[in-house]
mmCIF file with all atom_site columns, C-alpha atoms in Angstrom:
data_model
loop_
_atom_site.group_PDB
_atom_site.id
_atom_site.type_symbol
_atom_site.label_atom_id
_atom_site.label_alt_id
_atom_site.label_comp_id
_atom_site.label_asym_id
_atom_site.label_entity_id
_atom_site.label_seq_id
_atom_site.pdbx_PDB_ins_code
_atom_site.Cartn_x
_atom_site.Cartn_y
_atom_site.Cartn_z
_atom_site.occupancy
_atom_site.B_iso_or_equiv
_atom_site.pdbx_formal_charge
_atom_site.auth_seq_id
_atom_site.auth_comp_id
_atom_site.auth_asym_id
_atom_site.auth_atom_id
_atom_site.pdbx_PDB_model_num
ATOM 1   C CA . UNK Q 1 1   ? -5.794 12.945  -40.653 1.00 38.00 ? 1   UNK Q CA 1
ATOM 2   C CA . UNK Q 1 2   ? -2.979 13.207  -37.903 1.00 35.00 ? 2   UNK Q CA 1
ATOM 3   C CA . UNK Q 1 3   ? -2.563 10.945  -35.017 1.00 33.00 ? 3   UNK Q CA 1
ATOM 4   C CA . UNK Q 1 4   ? -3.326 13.066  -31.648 1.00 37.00 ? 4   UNK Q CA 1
ATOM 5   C CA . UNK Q 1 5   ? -0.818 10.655  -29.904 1.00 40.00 ? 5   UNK Q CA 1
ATOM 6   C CA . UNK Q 1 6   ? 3.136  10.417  -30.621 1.00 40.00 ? 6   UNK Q CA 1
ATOM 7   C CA . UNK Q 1 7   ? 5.305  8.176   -29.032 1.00 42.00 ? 7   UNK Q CA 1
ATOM 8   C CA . UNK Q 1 8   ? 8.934  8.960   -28.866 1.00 42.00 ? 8   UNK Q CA 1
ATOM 9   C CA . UNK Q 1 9   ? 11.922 6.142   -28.755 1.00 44.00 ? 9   UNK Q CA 1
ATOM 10  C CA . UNK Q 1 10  ? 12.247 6.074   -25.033 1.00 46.00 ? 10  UNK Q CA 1
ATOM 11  C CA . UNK Q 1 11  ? 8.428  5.211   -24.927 1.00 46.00 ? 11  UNK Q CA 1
ATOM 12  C CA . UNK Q 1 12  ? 6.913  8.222   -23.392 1.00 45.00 ? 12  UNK Q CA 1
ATOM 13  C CA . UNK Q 1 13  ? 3.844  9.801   -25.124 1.00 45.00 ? 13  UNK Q CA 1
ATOM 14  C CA . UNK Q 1 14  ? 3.328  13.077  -26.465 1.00 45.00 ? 14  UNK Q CA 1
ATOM 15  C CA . UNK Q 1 15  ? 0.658  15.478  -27.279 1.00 43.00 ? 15  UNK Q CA 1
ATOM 16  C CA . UNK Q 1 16  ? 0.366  15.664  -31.500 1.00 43.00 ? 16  UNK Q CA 1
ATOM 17  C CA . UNK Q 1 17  ? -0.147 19.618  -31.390 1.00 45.00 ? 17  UNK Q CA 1
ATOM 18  C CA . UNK Q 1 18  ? -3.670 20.882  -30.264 1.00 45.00 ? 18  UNK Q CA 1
ATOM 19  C CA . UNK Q 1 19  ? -4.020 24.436  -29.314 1.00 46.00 ? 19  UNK Q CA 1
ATOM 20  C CA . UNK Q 1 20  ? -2.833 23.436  -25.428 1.00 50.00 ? 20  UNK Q CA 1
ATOM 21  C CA . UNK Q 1 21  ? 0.703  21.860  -26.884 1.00 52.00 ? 21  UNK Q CA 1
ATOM 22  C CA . UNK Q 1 22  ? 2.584  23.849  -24.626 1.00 54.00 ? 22  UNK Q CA 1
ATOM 23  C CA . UNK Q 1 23  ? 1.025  22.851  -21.927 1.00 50.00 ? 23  UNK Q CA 1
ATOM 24  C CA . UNK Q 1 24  ? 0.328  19.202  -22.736 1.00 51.00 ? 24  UNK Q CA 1
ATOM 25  C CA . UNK Q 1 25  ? 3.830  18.840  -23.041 1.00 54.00 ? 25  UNK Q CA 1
ATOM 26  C CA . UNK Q 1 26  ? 4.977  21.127  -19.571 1.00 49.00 ? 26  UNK Q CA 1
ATOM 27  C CA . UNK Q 1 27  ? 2.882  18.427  -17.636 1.00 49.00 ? 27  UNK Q CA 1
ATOM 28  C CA . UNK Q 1 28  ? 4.102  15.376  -19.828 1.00 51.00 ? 28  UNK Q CA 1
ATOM 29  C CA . UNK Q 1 29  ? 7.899  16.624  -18.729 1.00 50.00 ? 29  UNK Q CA 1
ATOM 30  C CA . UNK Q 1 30  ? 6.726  17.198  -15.086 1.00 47.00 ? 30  UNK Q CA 1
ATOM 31  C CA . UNK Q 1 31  ? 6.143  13.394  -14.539 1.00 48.00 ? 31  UNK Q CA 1
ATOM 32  C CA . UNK Q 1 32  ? 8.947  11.790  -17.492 1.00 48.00 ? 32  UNK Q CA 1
ATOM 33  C CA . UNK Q 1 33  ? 11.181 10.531  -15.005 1.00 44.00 ? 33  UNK Q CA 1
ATOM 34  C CA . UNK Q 1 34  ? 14.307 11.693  -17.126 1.00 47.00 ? 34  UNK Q CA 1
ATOM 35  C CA . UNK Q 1 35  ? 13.511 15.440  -16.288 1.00 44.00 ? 35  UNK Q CA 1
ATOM 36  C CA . UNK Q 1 36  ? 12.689 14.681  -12.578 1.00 44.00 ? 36  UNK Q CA 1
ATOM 37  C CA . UNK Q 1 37  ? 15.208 11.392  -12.173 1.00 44.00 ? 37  UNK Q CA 1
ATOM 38  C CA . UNK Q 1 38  ? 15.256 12.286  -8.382  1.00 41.00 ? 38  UNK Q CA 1
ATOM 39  C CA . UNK Q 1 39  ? 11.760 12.778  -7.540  1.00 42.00 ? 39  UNK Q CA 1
ATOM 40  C CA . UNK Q 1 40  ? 10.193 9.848   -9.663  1.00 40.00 ? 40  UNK Q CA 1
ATOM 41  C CA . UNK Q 1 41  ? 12.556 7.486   -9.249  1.00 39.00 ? 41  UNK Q CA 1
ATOM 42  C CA . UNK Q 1 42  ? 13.560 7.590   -5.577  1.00 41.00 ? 42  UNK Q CA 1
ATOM 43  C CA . UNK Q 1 43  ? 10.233 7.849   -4.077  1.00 43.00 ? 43  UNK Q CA 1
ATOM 44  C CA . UNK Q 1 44  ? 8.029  5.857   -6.299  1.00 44.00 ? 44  UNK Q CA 1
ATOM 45  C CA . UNK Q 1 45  ? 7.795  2.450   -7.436  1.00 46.00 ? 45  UNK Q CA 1
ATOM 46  C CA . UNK Q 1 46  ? 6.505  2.999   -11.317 1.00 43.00 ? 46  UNK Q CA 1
ATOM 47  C CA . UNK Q 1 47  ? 6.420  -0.508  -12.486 1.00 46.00 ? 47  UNK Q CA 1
ATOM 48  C CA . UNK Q 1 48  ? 5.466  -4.080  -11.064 1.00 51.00 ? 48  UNK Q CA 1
ATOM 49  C CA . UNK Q 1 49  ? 8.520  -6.271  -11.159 1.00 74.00 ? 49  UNK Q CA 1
ATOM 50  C CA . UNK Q 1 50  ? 8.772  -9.947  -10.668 1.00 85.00 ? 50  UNK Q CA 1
ATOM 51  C CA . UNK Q 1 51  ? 11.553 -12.258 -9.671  1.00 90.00 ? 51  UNK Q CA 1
ATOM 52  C CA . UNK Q 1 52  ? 14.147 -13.182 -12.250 1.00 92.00 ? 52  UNK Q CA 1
ATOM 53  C CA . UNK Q 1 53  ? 13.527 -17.562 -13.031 1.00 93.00 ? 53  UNK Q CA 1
ATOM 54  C CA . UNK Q 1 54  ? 16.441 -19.704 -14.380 1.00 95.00 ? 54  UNK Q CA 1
ATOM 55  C CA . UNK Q 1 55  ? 14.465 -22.824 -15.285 1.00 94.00 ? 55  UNK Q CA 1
ATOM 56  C CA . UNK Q 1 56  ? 16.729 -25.780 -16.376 1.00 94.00 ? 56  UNK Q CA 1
ATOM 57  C CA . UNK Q 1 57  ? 16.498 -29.173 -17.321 1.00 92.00 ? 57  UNK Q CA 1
ATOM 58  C CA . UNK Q 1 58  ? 18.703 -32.338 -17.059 1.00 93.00 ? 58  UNK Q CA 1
ATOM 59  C CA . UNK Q 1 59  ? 17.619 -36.012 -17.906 1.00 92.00 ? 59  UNK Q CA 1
ATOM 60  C CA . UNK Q 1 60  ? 16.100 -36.336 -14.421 1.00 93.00 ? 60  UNK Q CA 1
ATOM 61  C CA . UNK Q 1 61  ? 14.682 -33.470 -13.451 1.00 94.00 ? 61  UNK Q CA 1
ATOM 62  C CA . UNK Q 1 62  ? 13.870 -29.574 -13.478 1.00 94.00 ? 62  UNK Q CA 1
ATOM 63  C CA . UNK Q 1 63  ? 15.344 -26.960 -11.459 1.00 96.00 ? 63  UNK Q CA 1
ATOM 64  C CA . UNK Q 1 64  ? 13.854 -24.004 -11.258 1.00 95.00 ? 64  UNK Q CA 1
ATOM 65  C CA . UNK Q 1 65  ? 15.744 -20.978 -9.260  1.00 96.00 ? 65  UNK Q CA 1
ATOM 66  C CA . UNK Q 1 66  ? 13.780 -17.529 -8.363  1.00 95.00 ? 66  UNK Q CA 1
ATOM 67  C CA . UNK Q 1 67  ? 15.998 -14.282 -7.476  1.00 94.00 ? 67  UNK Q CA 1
ATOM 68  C CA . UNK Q 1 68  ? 13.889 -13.199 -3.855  1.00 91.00 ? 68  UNK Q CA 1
ATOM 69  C CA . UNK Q 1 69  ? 16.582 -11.439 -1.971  1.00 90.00 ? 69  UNK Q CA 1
ATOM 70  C CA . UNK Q 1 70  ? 16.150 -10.097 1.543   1.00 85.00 ? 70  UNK Q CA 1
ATOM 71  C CA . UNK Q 1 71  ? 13.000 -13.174 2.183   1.00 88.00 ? 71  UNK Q CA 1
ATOM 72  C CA . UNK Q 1 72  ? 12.276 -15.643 4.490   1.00 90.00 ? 72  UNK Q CA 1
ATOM 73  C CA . UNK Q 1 73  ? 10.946 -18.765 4.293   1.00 92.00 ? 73  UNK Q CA 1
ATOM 74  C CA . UNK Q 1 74  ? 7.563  -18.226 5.356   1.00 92.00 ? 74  UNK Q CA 1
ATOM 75  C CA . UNK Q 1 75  ? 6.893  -15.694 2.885   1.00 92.00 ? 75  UNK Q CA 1
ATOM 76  C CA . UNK Q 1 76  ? 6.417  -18.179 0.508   1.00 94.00 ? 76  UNK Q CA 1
ATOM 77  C CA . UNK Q 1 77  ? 3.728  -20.181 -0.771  1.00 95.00 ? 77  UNK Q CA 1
ATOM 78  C CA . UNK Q 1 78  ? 4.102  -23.030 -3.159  1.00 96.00 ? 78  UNK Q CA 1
ATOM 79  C CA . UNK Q 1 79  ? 0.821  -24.408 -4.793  1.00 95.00 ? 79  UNK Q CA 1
ATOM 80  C CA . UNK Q 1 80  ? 0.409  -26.922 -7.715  1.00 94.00 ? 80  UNK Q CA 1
ATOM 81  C CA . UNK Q 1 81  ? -3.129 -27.227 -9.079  1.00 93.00 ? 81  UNK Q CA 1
ATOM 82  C CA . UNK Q 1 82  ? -4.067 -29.267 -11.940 1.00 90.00 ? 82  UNK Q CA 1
ATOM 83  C CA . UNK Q 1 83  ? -0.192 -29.229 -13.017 1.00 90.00 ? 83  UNK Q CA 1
ATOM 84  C CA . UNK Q 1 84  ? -0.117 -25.304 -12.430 1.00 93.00 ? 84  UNK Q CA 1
ATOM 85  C CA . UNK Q 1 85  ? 2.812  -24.671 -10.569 1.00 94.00 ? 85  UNK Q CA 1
ATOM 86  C CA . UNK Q 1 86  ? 2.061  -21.690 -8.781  1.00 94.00 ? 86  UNK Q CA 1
ATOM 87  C CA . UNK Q 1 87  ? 5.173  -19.746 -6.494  1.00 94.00 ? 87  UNK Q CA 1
ATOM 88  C CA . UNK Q 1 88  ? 4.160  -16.417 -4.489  1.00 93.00 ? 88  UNK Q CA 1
ATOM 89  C CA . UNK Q 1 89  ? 5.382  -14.478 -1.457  1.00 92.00 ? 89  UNK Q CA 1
ATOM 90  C CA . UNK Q 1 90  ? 4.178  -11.668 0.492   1.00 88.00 ? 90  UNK Q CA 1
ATOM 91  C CA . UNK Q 1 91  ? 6.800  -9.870  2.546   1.00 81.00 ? 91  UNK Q CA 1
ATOM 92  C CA . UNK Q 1 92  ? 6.115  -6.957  4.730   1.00 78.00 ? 92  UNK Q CA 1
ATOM 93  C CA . UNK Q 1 93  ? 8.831  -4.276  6.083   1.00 73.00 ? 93  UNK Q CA 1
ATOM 94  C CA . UNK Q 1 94  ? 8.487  -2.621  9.172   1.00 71.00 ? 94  UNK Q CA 1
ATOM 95  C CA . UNK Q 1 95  ? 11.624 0.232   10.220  1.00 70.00 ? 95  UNK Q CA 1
ATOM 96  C CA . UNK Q 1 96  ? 11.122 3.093   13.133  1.00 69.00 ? 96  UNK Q CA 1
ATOM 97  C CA . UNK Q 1 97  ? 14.224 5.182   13.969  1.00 69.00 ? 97  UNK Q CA 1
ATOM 98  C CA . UNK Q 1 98  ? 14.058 7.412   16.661  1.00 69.00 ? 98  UNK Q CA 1
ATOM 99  C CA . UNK Q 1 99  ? 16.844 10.368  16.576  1.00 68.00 ? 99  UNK Q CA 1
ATOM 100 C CA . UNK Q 1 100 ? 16.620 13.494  19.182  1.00 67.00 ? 100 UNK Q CA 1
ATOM 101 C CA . UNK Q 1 101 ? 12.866 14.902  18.617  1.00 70.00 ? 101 UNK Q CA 1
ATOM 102 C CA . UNK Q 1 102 ? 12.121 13.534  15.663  1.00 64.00 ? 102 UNK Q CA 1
ATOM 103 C CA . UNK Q 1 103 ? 10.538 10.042  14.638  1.00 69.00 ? 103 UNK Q CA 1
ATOM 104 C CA . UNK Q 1 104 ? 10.597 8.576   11.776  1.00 69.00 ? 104 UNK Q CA 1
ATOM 105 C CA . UNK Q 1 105 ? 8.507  4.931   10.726  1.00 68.00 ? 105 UNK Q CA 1
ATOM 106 C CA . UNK Q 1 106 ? 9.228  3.553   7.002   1.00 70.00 ? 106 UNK Q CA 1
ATOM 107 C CA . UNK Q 1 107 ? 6.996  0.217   6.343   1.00 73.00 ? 107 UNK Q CA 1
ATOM 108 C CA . UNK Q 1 108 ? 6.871  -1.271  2.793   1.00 76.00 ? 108 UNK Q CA 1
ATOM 109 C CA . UNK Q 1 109 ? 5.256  -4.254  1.361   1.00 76.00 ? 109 UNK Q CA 1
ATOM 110 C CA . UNK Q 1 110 ? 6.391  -6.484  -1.471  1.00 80.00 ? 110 UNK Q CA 1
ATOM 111 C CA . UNK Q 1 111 ? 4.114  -9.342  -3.081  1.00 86.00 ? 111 UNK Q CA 1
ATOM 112 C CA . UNK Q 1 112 ? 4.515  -11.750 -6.049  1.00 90.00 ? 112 UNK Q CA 1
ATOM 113 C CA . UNK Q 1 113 ? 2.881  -14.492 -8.190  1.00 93.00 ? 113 UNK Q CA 1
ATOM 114 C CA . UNK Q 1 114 ? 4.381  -16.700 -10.736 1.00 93.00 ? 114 UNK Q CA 1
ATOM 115 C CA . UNK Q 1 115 ? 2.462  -19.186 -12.287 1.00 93.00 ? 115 UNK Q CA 1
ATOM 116 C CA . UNK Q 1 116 ? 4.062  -22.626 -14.843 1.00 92.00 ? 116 UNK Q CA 1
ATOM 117 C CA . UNK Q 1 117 ? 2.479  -25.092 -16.321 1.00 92.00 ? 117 UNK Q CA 1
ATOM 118 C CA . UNK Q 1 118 ? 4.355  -28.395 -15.571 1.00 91.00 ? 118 UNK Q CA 1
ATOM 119 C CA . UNK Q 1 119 ? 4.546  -31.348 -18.291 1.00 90.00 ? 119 UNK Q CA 1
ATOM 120 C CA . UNK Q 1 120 ? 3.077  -34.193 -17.307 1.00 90.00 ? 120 UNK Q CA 1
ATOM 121 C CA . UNK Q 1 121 ? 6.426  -35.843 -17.180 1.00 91.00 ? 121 UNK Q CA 1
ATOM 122 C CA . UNK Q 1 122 ? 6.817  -34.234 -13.798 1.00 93.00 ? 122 UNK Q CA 1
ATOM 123 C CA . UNK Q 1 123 ? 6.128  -37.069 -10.477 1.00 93.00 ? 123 UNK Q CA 1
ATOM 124 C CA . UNK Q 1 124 ? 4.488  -34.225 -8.097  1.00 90.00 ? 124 UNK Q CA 1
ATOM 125 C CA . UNK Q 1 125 ? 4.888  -36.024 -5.341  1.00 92.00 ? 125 UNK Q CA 1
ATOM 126 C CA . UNK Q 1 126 ? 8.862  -35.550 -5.034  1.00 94.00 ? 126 UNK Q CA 1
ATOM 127 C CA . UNK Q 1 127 ? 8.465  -32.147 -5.477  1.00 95.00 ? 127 UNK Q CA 1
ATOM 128 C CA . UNK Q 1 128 ? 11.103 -30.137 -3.297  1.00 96.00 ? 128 UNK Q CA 1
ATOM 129 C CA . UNK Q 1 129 ? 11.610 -26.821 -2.662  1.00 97.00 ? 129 UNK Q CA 1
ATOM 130 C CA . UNK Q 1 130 ? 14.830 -24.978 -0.387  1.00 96.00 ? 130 UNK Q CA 1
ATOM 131 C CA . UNK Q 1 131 ? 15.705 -21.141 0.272   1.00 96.00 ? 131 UNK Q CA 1
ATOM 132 C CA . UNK Q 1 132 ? 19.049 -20.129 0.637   1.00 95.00 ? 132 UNK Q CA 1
ATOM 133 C CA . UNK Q 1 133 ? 21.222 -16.793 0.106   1.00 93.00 ? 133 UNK Q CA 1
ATOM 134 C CA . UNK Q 1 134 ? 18.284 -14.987 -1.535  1.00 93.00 ? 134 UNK Q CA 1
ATOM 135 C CA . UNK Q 1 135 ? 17.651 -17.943 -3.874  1.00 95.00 ? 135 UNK Q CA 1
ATOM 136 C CA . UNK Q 1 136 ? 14.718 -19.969 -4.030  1.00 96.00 ? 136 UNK Q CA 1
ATOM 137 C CA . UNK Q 1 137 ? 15.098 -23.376 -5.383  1.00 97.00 ? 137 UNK Q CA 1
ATOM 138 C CA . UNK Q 1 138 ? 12.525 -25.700 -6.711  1.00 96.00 ? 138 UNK Q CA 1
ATOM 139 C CA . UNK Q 1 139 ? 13.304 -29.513 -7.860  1.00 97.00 ? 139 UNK Q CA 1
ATOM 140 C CA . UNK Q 1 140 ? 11.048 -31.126 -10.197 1.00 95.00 ? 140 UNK Q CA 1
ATOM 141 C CA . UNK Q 1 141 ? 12.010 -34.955 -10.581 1.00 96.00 ? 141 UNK Q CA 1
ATOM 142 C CA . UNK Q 1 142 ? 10.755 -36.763 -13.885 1.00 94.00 ? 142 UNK Q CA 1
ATOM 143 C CA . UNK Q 1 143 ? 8.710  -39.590 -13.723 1.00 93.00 ? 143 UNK Q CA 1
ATOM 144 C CA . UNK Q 1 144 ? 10.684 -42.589 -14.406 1.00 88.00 ? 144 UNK Q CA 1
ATOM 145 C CA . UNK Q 1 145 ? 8.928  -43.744 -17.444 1.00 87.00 ? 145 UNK Q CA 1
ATOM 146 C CA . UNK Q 1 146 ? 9.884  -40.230 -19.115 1.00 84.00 ? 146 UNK Q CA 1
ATOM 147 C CA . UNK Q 1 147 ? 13.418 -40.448 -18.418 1.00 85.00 ? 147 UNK Q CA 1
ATOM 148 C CA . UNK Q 1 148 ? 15.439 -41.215 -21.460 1.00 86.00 ? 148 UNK Q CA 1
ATOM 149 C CA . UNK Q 1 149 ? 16.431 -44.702 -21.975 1.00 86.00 ? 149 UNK Q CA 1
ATOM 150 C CA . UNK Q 1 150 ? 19.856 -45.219 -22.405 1.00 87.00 ? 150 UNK Q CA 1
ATOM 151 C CA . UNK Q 1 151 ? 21.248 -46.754 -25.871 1.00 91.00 ? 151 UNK Q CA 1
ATOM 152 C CA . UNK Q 1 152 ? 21.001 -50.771 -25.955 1.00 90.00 ? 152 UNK Q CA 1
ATOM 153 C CA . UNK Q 1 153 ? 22.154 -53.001 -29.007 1.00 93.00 ? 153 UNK Q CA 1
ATOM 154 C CA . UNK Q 1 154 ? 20.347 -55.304 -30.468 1.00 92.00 ? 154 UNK Q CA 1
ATOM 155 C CA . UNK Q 1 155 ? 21.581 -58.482 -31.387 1.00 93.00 ? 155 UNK Q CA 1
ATOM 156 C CA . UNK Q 1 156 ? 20.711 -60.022 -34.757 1.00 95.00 ? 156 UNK Q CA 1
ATOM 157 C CA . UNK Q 1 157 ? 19.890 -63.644 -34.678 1.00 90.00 ? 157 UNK Q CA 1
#
């Protein structure tokens, strides 16, 4: 028994060979954004994407930095719930030019919502967060208790 659905490398599915082949495969190419890269790409958003994280750690603390380019700082909200660290932002885009007779209005809307579960190592309270140049930073202190001890010698009596 044959599969009725292929998928090719690039990902894109395609009709096994029923009678309608031909034109199972005309309206597969009709929205493949490599036949139409003008159409598809330019005017639609295909796919959900989410801010790029950089999440490091030093001794003392966490940092956590989210790509958000072209934000302000109200668009965010920063939750923590029962050590969920939550981070979204809902930005909306508003743009009317007005040239001779004709008018044109362009709006668009962007949203996110990242969600990280925080060790318990992490003092919530000190919890600090700063946007700058497109960046958001968070700064996630340790509890002192969880901070590494530094190396002591014992003496031998």
């Amino acid at each position: 028994m044959s599969s009725l659905m292929n998928v090719s490398k690039n990902g894109t599915h395609k009709n096994s060979g029923l009678s309608h082949n031909g034109w199972s495969n005309w309206i597969d190419d009709l929205f493949n954004v490599d036949t139409f890269p003008g159409v598809v790409s330019s005017n639609f958003n295909t796919s959900v994407s989410l801010p790029k994280v950089n999440i490091r750690e030093t001794n003392d603390e966490y940092f956590i930095e989210m790509a958000v380019p072209g934000m302000k700082k109200s668009d965010f909200n920063i939750d923590i719930d029962n050590e969920v660290l939550s981070i979204s932002a809902e930005h909306n885009v508003e743009e009317e030019n007005t040239e001779g007779n004709f008018t044109r209005r362009e709006f668009g809307y962007n949203s996110f919502k990242r969600t990280f579960t925080l060790p318990d190592s992490i003092d919530d309270q000190k919890i600090k967060a700063k946007y700058e140049d497109g960046i958001l930073s968070i700064k996630l202190p340790k509890l002192e208790e969880a901070k590494p001890k530094p190396v002591r010698t014992i003496k031998i009596s």
